[in-house]
Short mmCIF file of C-alpha atoms in Angstrom, two decimals:
data_model
loop_
_atom_site.label_atom_id
_atom_site.label_comp_id
_atom_site.label_asym_id
_atom_site.label_seq_id
_atom_site.Cartn_x
_atom_site.Cartn_y
_atom_site.Cartn_z
CA MET A 968 -34.07 -12.30 11.83
CA THR A 969 -31.99 -13.16 8.75
CA ASN A 970 -28.44 -11.85 8.48
CA LYS A 971 -27.79 -8.90 6.19
CA ARG A 972 -26.38 -9.94 2.80
CA ILE A 973 -23.26 -8.07 1.74
CA ALA A 974 -21.80 -8.02 -1.78
CA VAL A 975 -18.00 -8.01 -1.75
CA ILE A 976 -16.59 -7.02 -5.14
CA GLY A 977 -13.10 -8.42 -5.75
CA GLY A 978 -11.26 -11.48 -4.45
CA GLY A 979 -7.89 -9.89 -3.79
CA VAL A 980 -6.41 -9.03 -0.40
CA SER A 981 -9.02 -6.39 0.49
CA GLY A 982 -11.85 -8.63 -0.69
CA LEU A 983 -10.70 -11.62 1.37
CA THR A 984 -10.33 -9.65 4.58
CA SER A 985 -13.72 -8.02 3.94
CA ILE A 986 -15.32 -11.48 3.70
CA LYS A 987 -13.76 -12.39 7.03
CA CYS A 988 -14.89 -9.12 8.63
CA CYS A 989 -18.45 -9.80 7.48
CA LEU A 990 -18.38 -13.29 8.98
CA GLU A 991 -17.01 -11.99 12.29
CA GLY A 992 -19.78 -9.39 12.36
CA GLY A 993 -22.58 -11.86 11.72
CA LEU A 994 -23.17 -10.71 8.15
CA GLU A 995 -23.62 -12.92 5.07
CA PRO A 996 -20.98 -12.12 2.43
CA VAL A 997 -21.12 -13.02 -1.25
CA CYS A 998 -17.89 -12.21 -3.07
CA PHE A 999 -17.75 -11.69 -6.84
CA GLU A 1000 -14.35 -12.29 -8.48
CA ARG A 1001 -14.06 -11.84 -12.25
CA THR A 1002 -11.13 -14.28 -12.62
CA ASP A 1003 -10.83 -17.93 -11.64
CA ASP A 1004 -8.64 -17.46 -8.55
CA ILE A 1005 -7.90 -15.27 -5.53
CA GLY A 1006 -4.91 -13.02 -4.93
CA GLY A 1007 -5.61 -10.01 -7.12
CA LEU A 1008 -2.44 -7.98 -7.64
CA TRP A 1009 -0.25 -10.67 -6.08
CA ARG A 1010 -1.10 -13.47 -8.48
CA PHE A 1011 1.55 -13.24 -11.18
CA GLN A 1012 0.66 -14.28 -14.72
CA ASP A 1013 2.78 -14.14 -17.87
CA ASN A 1014 0.03 -12.36 -19.78
CA PRO A 1015 -1.83 -9.39 -18.24
CA GLU A 1016 -5.59 -9.86 -17.83
CA GLU A 1017 -8.01 -7.09 -18.70
CA GLY A 1018 -9.51 -5.48 -15.61
CA ARG A 1019 -6.92 -7.00 -13.28
CA ALA A 1020 -3.71 -5.63 -11.77
CA SER A 1021 -0.52 -7.04 -13.26
CA ILE A 1022 2.95 -7.43 -11.76
CA TYR A 1023 6.36 -8.42 -13.10
CA LYS A 1024 7.93 -11.74 -12.20
CA SER A 1025 10.59 -10.41 -9.82
CA VAL A 1026 8.38 -8.15 -7.66
CA ILE A 1027 9.30 -8.07 -3.99
CA ILE A 1028 6.91 -6.35 -1.61
CA ASN A 1029 7.97 -2.99 -0.14
CA THR A 1030 6.63 -3.56 3.36
CA SER A 1031 8.05 -6.10 5.79
CA LYS A 1032 6.07 -9.11 6.98
CA GLU A 1033 5.53 -7.88 10.55
CA MET A 1034 4.03 -4.61 9.33
CA MET A 1035 1.84 -6.09 6.57
CA CYS A 1036 0.30 -9.18 8.16
CA PHE A 1037 -3.37 -9.51 9.00
CA SER A 1038 -3.91 -8.66 12.65
CA ASP A 1039 -4.85 -12.13 13.90
CA TYR A 1040 -2.77 -14.20 11.49
CA PRO A 1041 1.00 -13.52 11.68
CA ILE A 1042 3.13 -14.45 8.70
CA PRO A 1043 5.18 -17.60 9.44
CA ASP A 1044 8.48 -16.86 11.14
CA HIS A 1045 10.56 -18.62 8.46
CA PHE A 1046 9.22 -16.38 5.66
CA PRO A 1047 11.68 -13.62 4.63
CA ASN A 1048 11.06 -10.14 5.98
CA PHE A 1049 10.49 -8.76 2.48
CA MET A 1050 8.67 -11.40 0.49
CA HIS A 1051 8.70 -12.26 -3.21
CA ASN A 1052 5.26 -11.97 -4.79
CA SER A 1053 4.89 -15.75 -4.85
CA GLN A 1054 5.33 -15.85 -1.06
CA VAL A 1055 2.82 -13.04 -0.59
CA LEU A 1056 0.33 -15.08 -2.61
CA GLU A 1057 1.15 -18.18 -0.56
CA TYR A 1058 0.37 -16.25 2.63
CA VAL A 1059 -2.90 -14.95 1.16
CA ARG A 1060 -3.90 -18.53 0.26
CA MET A 1061 -3.02 -19.68 3.79
CA TYR A 1062 -5.21 -16.91 5.22
CA ALA A 1063 -8.14 -17.86 2.97
CA LYS A 1064 -7.80 -21.51 3.94
CA GLU A 1065 -7.39 -20.83 7.67
CA PHE A 1066 -10.64 -18.88 7.84
CA ASP A 1067 -12.48 -20.93 5.19
CA LEU A 1068 -13.18 -17.95 2.92
CA LEU A 1069 -13.22 -19.54 -0.55
CA LYS A 1070 -16.72 -20.94 -0.23
CA TYR A 1071 -18.12 -17.40 -0.19
CA ILE A 1072 -16.57 -16.48 -3.55
CA ARG A 1073 -18.25 -16.75 -6.94
CA PHE A 1074 -15.40 -16.98 -9.45
CA LYS A 1075 -15.53 -15.94 -13.11
CA THR A 1076 -18.28 -13.50 -12.24
CA THR A 1077 -18.17 -9.88 -13.38
CA VAL A 1078 -20.13 -7.13 -11.66
CA CYS A 1079 -21.96 -5.17 -14.35
CA SER A 1080 -23.83 -2.62 -12.25
CA VAL A 1081 -24.63 -1.65 -8.67
CA LYS A 1082 -27.81 0.42 -8.42
CA LYS A 1083 -29.92 1.71 -5.56
CA ARG A 1084 -33.24 -0.02 -5.12
CA PRO A 1085 -36.31 2.22 -5.56
CA ASP A 1086 -36.80 2.24 -1.77
CA PHE A 1087 -33.11 2.90 -1.02
CA SER A 1088 -33.83 5.91 1.19
CA THR A 1089 -35.51 3.60 3.69
CA SER A 1090 -33.98 0.16 2.98
CA GLY A 1091 -30.43 1.11 1.96
CA GLN A 1092 -30.47 -1.89 -0.39
CA TRP A 1093 -28.70 -2.37 -3.72
CA GLU A 1094 -29.49 -4.23 -6.91
CA VAL A 1095 -26.29 -5.92 -8.09
CA VAL A 1096 -26.23 -7.25 -11.65
CA THR A 1097 -23.51 -9.81 -12.41
CA GLU A 1098 -22.52 -11.83 -15.46
CA SER A 1099 -21.04 -15.32 -15.50
CA GLU A 1100 -20.55 -17.54 -18.55
CA GLY A 1101 -22.69 -15.21 -20.65
CA LYS A 1102 -25.65 -15.22 -18.27
CA LYS A 1103 -26.72 -12.14 -16.30
CA GLU A 1104 -28.26 -12.30 -12.85
CA MET A 1105 -29.62 -9.71 -10.43
CA ASN A 1106 -29.44 -10.02 -6.64
CA VAL A 1107 -30.43 -7.69 -3.84
CA PHE A 1108 -27.91 -6.85 -1.11
CA ASP A 1109 -28.11 -4.90 2.13
CA GLY A 1110 -24.60 -3.54 1.69
CA VAL A 1111 -21.74 -3.40 -0.84
CA MET A 1112 -17.99 -3.45 -0.21
CA VAL A 1113 -15.92 -2.51 -3.28
CA CYS A 1114 -12.45 -4.08 -3.12
CA ILE A 1115 -10.92 -3.74 -6.58
CA GLY A 1116 -7.82 -1.69 -5.73
CA HIS A 1117 -6.24 1.06 -7.82
CA HIS A 1118 -3.55 -0.64 -9.93
CA THR A 1119 -5.71 -1.90 -12.79
CA ASP A 1120 -5.92 0.82 -15.45
CA ALA A 1121 -2.59 2.00 -16.84
CA HIS A 1122 -1.98 5.76 -17.04
CA LEU A 1123 -0.19 6.21 -20.37
CA PRO A 1124 0.17 9.97 -21.08
CA LEU A 1125 1.42 9.70 -24.68
CA GLU A 1126 0.14 13.21 -25.44
CA SER A 1127 2.87 14.59 -23.16
CA PHE A 1128 5.60 13.03 -25.31
CA PRO A 1129 5.57 14.47 -28.85
CA GLY A 1130 6.88 12.10 -31.50
CA ILE A 1131 6.22 8.90 -29.57
CA LYS A 1132 3.68 7.75 -32.16
CA THR A 1133 6.34 7.84 -34.89
CA PHE A 1134 9.04 6.27 -32.71
CA LYS A 1135 10.20 3.10 -34.50
CA GLY A 1136 11.15 1.19 -31.38
CA GLN A 1137 8.95 -0.55 -28.85
CA TYR A 1138 7.00 1.41 -26.24
CA PHE A 1139 4.51 0.26 -23.60
CA HIS A 1140 3.36 0.74 -20.00
CA SER A 1141 5.15 -1.00 -17.14
CA ARG A 1142 1.95 -2.97 -16.50
CA ASP A 1143 2.88 -5.09 -19.52
CA TYR A 1144 6.48 -5.71 -18.43
CA LYS A 1145 7.26 -9.23 -17.17
CA ASN A 1146 11.02 -9.95 -17.38
CA PRO A 1147 14.25 -8.41 -18.75
CA GLU A 1148 15.31 -11.02 -21.30
CA ALA A 1149 13.63 -9.22 -24.19
CA PHE A 1150 15.94 -6.21 -23.70
CA THR A 1151 19.27 -8.01 -23.96
CA GLY A 1152 21.83 -5.77 -25.67
CA LYS A 1153 19.36 -2.91 -26.15
CA ARG A 1154 19.27 0.76 -25.19
CA VAL A 1155 16.20 1.36 -23.05
CA ILE A 1156 14.51 4.42 -21.52
CA VAL A 1157 12.36 3.97 -18.41
CA ILE A 1158 10.10 6.98 -17.82
CA GLY A 1159 9.10 7.50 -14.21
CA ILE A 1160 10.94 6.99 -10.94
CA GLY A 1161 8.28 5.50 -8.72
CA ASN A 1162 8.78 2.02 -7.30
CA SER A 1163 8.05 0.29 -10.61
CA GLY A 1164 10.30 2.62 -12.59
CA GLY A 1165 13.22 2.11 -10.21
CA ASP A 1166 12.74 -1.66 -10.14
CA LEU A 1167 12.54 -1.96 -13.92
CA ALA A 1168 15.58 0.26 -14.52
CA VAL A 1169 17.65 -1.88 -12.15
CA GLU A 1170 16.45 -5.23 -13.48
CA ILE A 1171 16.70 -4.37 -17.18
CA SER A 1172 20.19 -2.94 -16.65
CA HIS A 1173 21.45 -6.49 -16.02
CA THR A 1174 20.69 -7.48 -19.62
CA ALA A 1175 20.45 -4.23 -21.60
CA LYS A 1176 23.36 -2.40 -23.20
CA GLN A 1177 22.30 0.80 -21.45
CA VAL A 1178 19.33 1.98 -19.38
CA PHE A 1179 18.29 5.62 -19.06
CA LEU A 1180 16.01 6.49 -16.14
CA SER A 1181 14.00 9.60 -17.01
CA THR A 1182 12.42 11.65 -14.23
CA ARG A 1183 10.62 14.98 -14.17
CA ARG A 1184 11.18 15.74 -10.50
CA GLY A 1185 13.77 13.33 -9.15
CA ALA A 1186 13.12 11.30 -6.02
CA TRP A 1187 14.33 10.48 -2.55
CA ILE A 1188 15.39 6.84 -2.38
CA LEU A 1189 14.68 4.72 0.70
CA ASN A 1190 16.17 1.31 1.41
CA ARG A 1191 14.39 -1.80 2.61
CA VAL A 1192 17.41 -2.53 4.78
CA GLY A 1193 17.49 -0.12 7.72
CA ASP A 1194 19.89 0.48 10.61
CA ASN A 1195 21.62 -2.64 11.89
CA GLY A 1196 20.06 -4.64 9.07
CA TYR A 1197 16.50 -4.41 10.36
CA PRO A 1198 13.59 -3.75 7.97
CA PHE A 1199 13.33 0.02 7.60
CA ASP A 1200 9.57 0.16 8.31
CA VAL A 1201 9.99 -1.76 11.58
CA LEU A 1202 12.30 1.03 12.77
CA PHE A 1203 10.38 3.93 11.23
CA SER A 1204 6.80 3.02 12.16
CA THR A 1205 6.90 3.10 15.95
CA ARG A 1206 4.63 5.06 18.28
CA LEU A 1207 7.67 6.72 19.83
CA ASN A 1208 8.76 8.03 16.43
CA TYR A 1209 5.16 8.98 15.71
CA PHE A 1210 4.96 11.08 18.90
CA LEU A 1211 8.36 12.67 18.23
CA ARG A 1212 7.34 13.58 14.67
CA LYS A 1213 4.21 15.26 16.01
CA ILE A 1214 6.32 17.26 18.45
CA CYS A 1215 9.08 18.20 15.99
CA GLY A 1216 6.94 19.13 13.01
CA GLU A 1217 7.21 18.35 9.32
CA SER A 1218 10.24 20.53 8.54
CA ILE A 1219 12.48 18.78 11.08
CA GLN A 1220 11.16 15.38 9.94
CA ASN A 1221 12.10 16.21 6.36
CA LYS A 1222 15.56 17.39 7.33
CA PHE A 1223 16.23 14.28 9.39
CA MET A 1224 15.07 11.91 6.63
CA GLU A 1225 16.92 13.74 3.87
CA ASN A 1226 20.17 13.71 5.85
CA LYS A 1227 19.72 10.01 6.54
CA MET A 1228 19.10 9.19 2.86
CA ASN A 1229 22.01 11.36 1.74
CA ARG A 1230 24.32 9.48 4.09
CA LYS A 1231 23.53 6.36 2.06
CA PHE A 1232 24.47 8.24 -1.11
CA ASN A 1233 24.44 11.88 -2.14
CA HIS A 1234 21.23 12.36 -4.14
CA GLU A 1235 22.55 15.51 -5.82
CA LEU A 1236 25.71 13.73 -6.95
CA TYR A 1237 23.64 10.91 -8.45
CA GLY A 1238 21.28 13.27 -10.29
CA LEU A 1239 18.29 12.22 -8.21
CA LYS A 1240 17.80 15.13 -5.81
CA PRO A 1241 14.30 16.56 -6.23
CA LYS A 1242 13.14 20.11 -5.48
CA HIS A 1243 10.47 18.80 -3.11
CA ARG A 1244 11.04 17.59 0.44
CA ALA A 1245 11.25 13.94 1.48
CA LEU A 1246 7.67 13.75 2.77
CA SER A 1247 6.14 15.59 -0.20
CA GLN A 1248 6.13 12.57 -2.51
CA HIS A 1249 5.35 8.89 -2.13
CA PRO A 1250 8.81 7.42 -1.43
CA THR A 1251 10.72 5.21 -3.85
CA LEU A 1252 12.19 2.08 -2.26
CA ASN A 1253 15.21 0.64 -4.00
CA ASP A 1254 18.35 -0.85 -2.44
CA ASP A 1255 20.03 -1.53 -5.80
CA LEU A 1256 19.54 1.66 -7.83
CA PRO A 1257 22.61 3.57 -6.54
CA ASN A 1258 24.80 0.52 -7.28
CA ARG A 1259 23.60 0.39 -10.89
CA ILE A 1260 24.11 4.15 -11.27
CA ILE A 1261 27.64 4.19 -9.84
CA SER A 1262 28.60 1.27 -12.11
CA GLY A 1263 27.22 3.10 -15.16
CA PHE A 1264 24.54 0.63 -16.15
CA VAL A 1265 21.77 3.14 -15.32
CA LYS A 1266 22.05 6.80 -16.26
CA VAL A 1267 19.64 9.30 -14.71
CA LYS A 1268 18.14 11.80 -17.15
CA GLY A 1269 15.59 14.59 -16.98
CA ASN A 1270 12.17 14.64 -18.59
CA VAL A 1271 11.86 13.67 -22.26
CA LYS A 1272 10.94 16.70 -24.38
CA GLU A 1273 10.26 14.74 -27.57
CA PHE A 1274 11.02 11.59 -29.50
CA THR A 1275 12.28 11.13 -33.03
CA GLU A 1276 12.08 7.86 -34.93
CA THR A 1277 15.15 6.51 -33.13
CA ALA A 1278 16.15 9.02 -30.44
CA ALA A 1279 14.99 10.86 -27.33
CA ILE A 1280 15.61 14.57 -26.80
CA PHE A 1281 15.51 15.69 -23.17
CA GLU A 1282 14.42 19.03 -21.71
CA ASP A 1283 18.03 19.94 -20.87
CA GLY A 1284 18.89 19.71 -24.58
CA SER A 1285 20.77 16.42 -24.35
CA ARG A 1286 20.02 13.63 -26.79
CA GLU A 1287 20.28 9.85 -26.72
CA ASN A 1288 20.35 8.08 -30.06
CA ASP A 1289 19.62 4.51 -31.12
CA ILE A 1290 16.91 3.93 -28.51
CA ASP A 1291 15.31 0.52 -28.88
CA ALA A 1292 12.54 0.61 -26.26
CA VAL A 1293 10.66 3.02 -23.99
CA ILE A 1294 8.81 1.83 -20.88
CA PHE A 1295 6.30 4.17 -19.27
CA ALA A 1296 6.26 3.61 -15.50
CA THR A 1297 3.71 6.40 -15.19
CA GLY A 1298 1.25 4.99 -12.69
CA TYR A 1299 -2.42 4.14 -12.83
CA THR A 1300 -5.89 5.62 -12.93
CA PHE A 1301 -8.93 4.23 -11.16
CA ASP A 1302 -12.67 4.40 -11.63
CA PHE A 1303 -15.84 2.55 -10.65
CA PRO A 1304 -18.06 2.58 -13.76
CA PHE A 1305 -20.38 -0.10 -12.35
CA LEU A 1306 -21.34 2.26 -9.49
CA GLU A 1307 -22.70 4.83 -11.95
CA ASP A 1308 -23.64 8.01 -10.03
CA SER A 1309 -23.01 6.74 -6.51
CA VAL A 1310 -19.28 7.53 -6.65
CA ARG A 1311 -17.54 9.98 -8.98
CA VAL A 1312 -13.84 9.94 -9.81
CA VAL A 1313 -12.16 12.88 -11.60
CA LYS A 1314 -8.43 12.57 -12.36
CA ASN A 1315 -7.99 10.09 -9.51
CA LYS A 1316 -9.75 12.43 -7.09
CA ILE A 1317 -12.63 11.00 -5.09
CA SER A 1318 -14.68 12.23 -2.13
CA LEU A 1319 -14.91 9.59 0.58
CA TYR A 1320 -15.33 10.01 4.34
CA LYS A 1321 -12.18 8.56 5.94
CA MET A 1322 -11.35 7.24 2.44
CA VAL A 1323 -14.20 4.72 2.78
CA PHE A 1324 -17.78 6.06 2.69
CA PRO A 1325 -19.40 8.27 0.00
CA PRO A 1326 -20.95 11.16 1.97
CA ASN A 1327 -23.93 11.74 -0.30
CA LEU A 1328 -25.95 8.55 0.29
CA GLU A 1329 -29.14 8.45 2.34
CA LYS A 1330 -27.97 5.20 3.94
CA PRO A 1331 -24.29 4.26 4.62
CA THR A 1332 -24.44 0.89 2.89
CA LEU A 1333 -21.72 1.35 0.26
CA ALA A 1334 -18.03 1.27 1.19
CA ILE A 1335 -14.77 1.40 -0.76
CA ILE A 1336 -12.05 -0.77 0.79
CA GLY A 1337 -8.31 -0.39 0.14
CA LEU A 1338 -8.50 2.74 -2.00
CA LEU A 1339 -5.51 4.51 -0.51
CA GLN A 1340 -1.78 4.61 -0.95
CA PRO A 1341 -0.19 4.48 2.48
CA LEU A 1342 3.40 5.14 3.45
CA GLY A 1343 3.37 1.58 4.71
CA ALA A 1344 1.33 -1.59 4.34
CA ILE A 1345 -2.14 -1.73 2.79
CA PHE A 1346 -3.19 -5.18 4.10
CA PRO A 1347 -3.87 -4.16 7.72
CA ILE A 1348 -5.46 -0.83 6.75
CA SER A 1349 -7.94 -2.63 4.48
CA GLU A 1350 -8.64 -5.03 7.34
CA LEU A 1351 -9.38 -2.23 9.82
CA GLN A 1352 -11.55 -0.51 7.22
CA GLY A 1353 -13.49 -3.76 6.84
CA ARG A 1354 -13.93 -4.10 10.60
CA TRP A 1355 -15.30 -0.54 10.81
CA VAL A 1356 -17.56 -0.91 7.78
CA THR A 1357 -19.22 -4.07 9.08
CA GLN A 1358 -19.97 -2.27 12.36
CA VAL A 1359 -21.60 0.56 10.40
CA PHE A 1360 -23.57 -1.89 8.26
CA LYS A 1361 -24.90 -3.57 11.42
CA GLY A 1362 -25.85 -0.25 12.98
CA LEU A 1363 -23.32 -0.57 15.81
CA LYS A 1364 -21.55 2.59 14.62
CA THR A 1365 -23.05 5.66 13.02
CA LEU A 1366 -21.54 8.20 10.64
CA PRO A 1367 -21.66 11.98 11.12
CA SER A 1368 -24.08 14.14 9.16
CA GLN A 1369 -23.46 14.71 5.47
CA SER A 1370 -22.22 18.27 6.07
CA GLU A 1371 -19.81 17.08 8.79
CA MET A 1372 -18.44 14.36 6.50
CA ILE A 1373 -17.95 16.82 3.63
CA THR A 1374 -16.11 19.20 5.95
CA ASP A 1375 -13.84 16.37 7.09
CA ILE A 1376 -13.18 15.33 3.47
CA THR A 1377 -12.34 18.91 2.49
CA LYS A 1378 -9.88 19.29 5.37
CA ALA A 1379 -8.19 16.00 4.49
CA LYS A 1380 -7.85 17.03 0.83
CA GLU A 1381 -6.43 20.43 1.74
CA LYS A 1382 -3.89 18.80 4.05
CA MET A 1383 -2.86 16.37 1.31
CA GLU A 1384 -2.57 19.09 -1.33
CA LYS A 1385 -0.47 21.24 1.00
CA ARG A 1386 1.98 18.44 1.72
CA TYR A 1387 2.40 16.64 -1.61
CA VAL A 1388 3.55 17.77 -5.04
CA GLU A 1389 0.63 17.97 -7.45
CA SER A 1390 0.19 14.64 -9.21
CA GLN A 1391 -2.47 12.03 -9.96
CA ARG A 1392 -0.29 9.79 -7.82
CA HIS A 1393 -0.91 11.87 -4.69
CA THR A 1394 -4.69 11.91 -4.38
CA ILE A 1395 -5.14 8.94 -2.04
CA GLN A 1396 -2.07 9.23 0.20
CA ALA A 1397 -2.06 8.19 3.85
CA ASP A 1398 0.47 7.81 6.64
CA TYR A 1399 0.48 4.29 8.06
CA ILE A 1400 0.22 4.98 11.81
CA ASP A 1401 -2.17 7.93 11.36
CA ALA A 1402 -4.51 5.78 9.27
CA MET A 1403 -4.31 2.78 11.58
CA GLU A 1404 -4.85 4.78 14.78
CA GLU A 1405 -7.77 6.73 13.32
CA LEU A 1406 -9.50 3.58 12.11
CA ALA A 1407 -8.74 1.79 15.38
CA ASP A 1408 -10.47 4.61 17.25
CA LEU A 1409 -13.52 4.25 15.03
CA VAL A 1410 -13.60 0.46 15.56
CA GLY A 1411 -12.89 0.75 19.29
CA VAL A 1412 -9.64 -1.25 19.30
CA ARG A 1413 -6.92 1.35 19.79
CA PRO A 1414 -4.57 0.18 22.58
CA ASN A 1415 -4.68 2.25 25.77
CA LEU A 1416 -1.00 2.80 26.57
CA LEU A 1417 -1.69 4.69 29.79
CA SER A 1418 -3.76 1.85 31.20
CA LEU A 1419 -1.26 -0.78 30.04
CA ALA A 1420 1.62 1.14 31.63
CA PHE A 1421 0.16 0.16 35.03
CA THR A 1422 -1.32 -3.26 34.23
CA ASP A 1423 1.24 -4.64 31.77
CA PRO A 1424 4.33 -2.37 31.59
CA LYS A 1425 6.33 -4.85 29.48
CA LEU A 1426 3.66 -4.84 26.78
CA ALA A 1427 3.17 -1.07 27.06
CA LEU A 1428 6.88 -0.49 26.48
CA GLN A 1429 6.83 -2.73 23.40
CA LEU A 1430 3.82 -0.83 22.02
CA LEU A 1431 5.70 2.43 22.50
CA VAL A 1432 9.21 1.69 21.24
CA GLY A 1433 8.58 -1.37 19.07
CA PRO A 1434 7.04 -1.44 15.60
CA CYS A 1435 3.36 -0.50 15.41
CA THR A 1436 2.29 -3.86 14.03
CA PRO A 1437 -1.29 -4.75 13.01
CA ILE A 1438 -1.51 -7.30 15.82
CA GLN A 1439 -1.68 -4.45 18.35
CA TYR A 1440 -5.26 -3.84 17.21
CA ARG A 1441 -6.36 -7.24 18.49
CA LEU A 1442 -5.43 -6.63 22.13
CA GLN A 1443 -8.80 -5.25 23.20
CA GLY A 1444 -12.27 -4.36 22.01
CA PRO A 1445 -14.34 -6.07 19.29
CA GLY A 1446 -12.49 -8.97 17.68
CA LYS A 1447 -9.98 -9.35 20.53
CA TRP A 1448 -7.50 -12.18 19.87
CA ASP A 1449 -6.07 -14.10 22.82
CA GLY A 1450 -2.77 -14.69 21.01
CA ALA A 1451 -2.10 -10.99 20.39
CA ARG A 1452 0.08 -10.27 23.44
CA LYS A 1453 2.41 -13.19 22.82
CA ALA A 1454 2.66 -12.41 19.11
CA ILE A 1455 3.58 -8.78 19.84
CA LEU A 1456 6.27 -9.71 22.37
CA THR A 1457 7.83 -12.21 19.94
CA THR A 1458 7.96 -9.82 16.98
CA ASP A 1459 11.74 -9.60 17.08
CA ASP A 1460 12.04 -13.40 17.02
CA ARG A 1461 10.10 -13.58 13.75
CA ILE A 1462 12.21 -10.78 12.22
CA ARG A 1463 15.47 -12.52 13.12
CA LYS A 1464 14.44 -16.10 12.28
CA PRO A 1465 14.88 -16.01 8.46
CA LEU A 1466 18.14 -14.04 8.74
CA MET A 1467 19.99 -16.28 11.19
CA THR A 1468 20.73 -19.21 8.89
CA ARG A 1469 24.29 -19.56 10.18
CA VAL A 1470 25.32 -19.89 13.82
CA VAL A 1471 27.65 -17.07 14.85
CA GLU A 1472 29.17 -16.10 18.16
CA SER A 1473 27.21 -13.21 19.63
CA SER A 1474 28.62 -10.27 21.57
CA ASN A 1475 26.42 -10.59 24.65
CA SER A 1476 28.09 -7.88 26.74
CA MET A 1477 27.71 -5.26 24.03
CA THR A 1478 24.14 -6.35 23.32
CA SER A 1479 23.25 -6.15 27.02
CA THR A 1480 24.72 -2.65 27.31
CA ILE A 1481 22.85 -1.40 24.25
CA THR A 1482 19.63 -3.02 25.40
CA MET A 1483 19.89 -1.49 28.88
CA GLY A 1484 20.65 1.93 27.42
CA MET A 1485 17.68 1.74 25.08
CA PHE A 1486 15.51 0.56 27.95
CA MET A 1487 16.45 3.54 30.15
CA VAL A 1488 15.91 6.03 27.33
CA ALA A 1489 12.57 4.43 26.52
CA ILE A 1490 11.45 4.61 30.17
CA ALA A 1491 12.33 8.31 30.31
CA LEU A 1492 10.54 9.10 27.06
CA PHE A 1493 7.59 6.96 28.07
CA ALA A 1494 7.25 8.97 31.29
CA ILE A 1495 7.33 12.23 29.32
CA ILE A 1496 4.72 11.04 26.84
CA ILE A 1497 2.40 9.71 29.54
CA THR A 1498 2.72 13.04 31.34
CA TYR A 1499 2.07 15.28 28.37
CA PHE A 1500 -0.09 13.16 26.09
#
């Protein structure tokens, strides 16, 4: 029997891991990439390409290497914990080379349409029309994995800013920003305080005369550098914290996080405090923003009410004159026009079972990979999605009935709407551990802590109190990796390696005391969790 042929659309991170998942599952992938290279979002270019995500030259990833690696391919220990985009791309190329993925990619090939075959209700097959060098071609596939991300189409709401069309200065979306040199000596407004808006305000403030950071709601600011200098996500995303958050509830979580962030700097004093709670908006990560504010190079302002030819008038009545440039860091929209009626997107809202499968198809042979915005890393979530999807494509896993899937989708949407402030930005949110654990259950690779507590207590303790790294989902079940245990137990070594570039005398007695104390607390909490969960 011939292997099922799977069309993988997109050669970025999600596309590459989907190719690998297909190969591991005994499927035959064919990947279509519209450009001439892999990397997607992480391949910086001076000039933005149509239909492709675009980043600025200085971008540093917001998730640390231990939390964002593929589950059976740790990032080299000498790489920094938070990598520059060029290092992320280097890792992606290493991954593609290690698993020999490039030979399955057809470069410079655009997908024009994906349509059901006439016998779809029985075959589940798709007719995929592609175009390369002016020539169109149609191929039949048994399944389709769409891996094009959601940072391609700029959301530029000019209608919300009266007067912008007559503004004499420069204005554009942050997608088109590349470096700060062009703003030397200028007065610049950055609209939006997401991660891009914060980054651009900080970077431009090093060359501009003055930067104004305009925000409708304000934001809570997280740091990459957490307690004791460890990456914040390594400390935040642990199973122990996950269990405690479930016990304590959202209100206590919010209070704890807000107090912690305000100890770094008072958000009200800096004009950043929002009306919403910490967990009601996708967080903004920026270690440098408070420094630029306190030194006066960045001034936080409210929402812009209107523009004149040379000035901006804000909703509080204040006015800033002689503005030279306005940058809209206002996010992105996404759509899948080549899927026609198979998937509908309205204002960034989409109905997908577990954020992957359209519920309305007679056969589950179409999947969307990586279409979510987690409070954490996307790489490993896309990978787990790919592992689940290939099992479904092979018939090893089945989906619930259409009505059950729609009910699940509705509940997930209601939960999201209840938690987050209303925004096009908050339609595909996900919590990292929740998403990983749910997908791991579906794949059959979620670690069994209770069993490990008796057979491998050292590993079980690390899984409980240590970071919930992607490698944990290679310990057992389909796709088990023999190197997983060792890689998990040496996580701290890889975190410390790039930091310890100078030999210093360590305080062993203090370290031993702290370690023993943490160990005893962990044992006690572990016993409680095993008893009650």
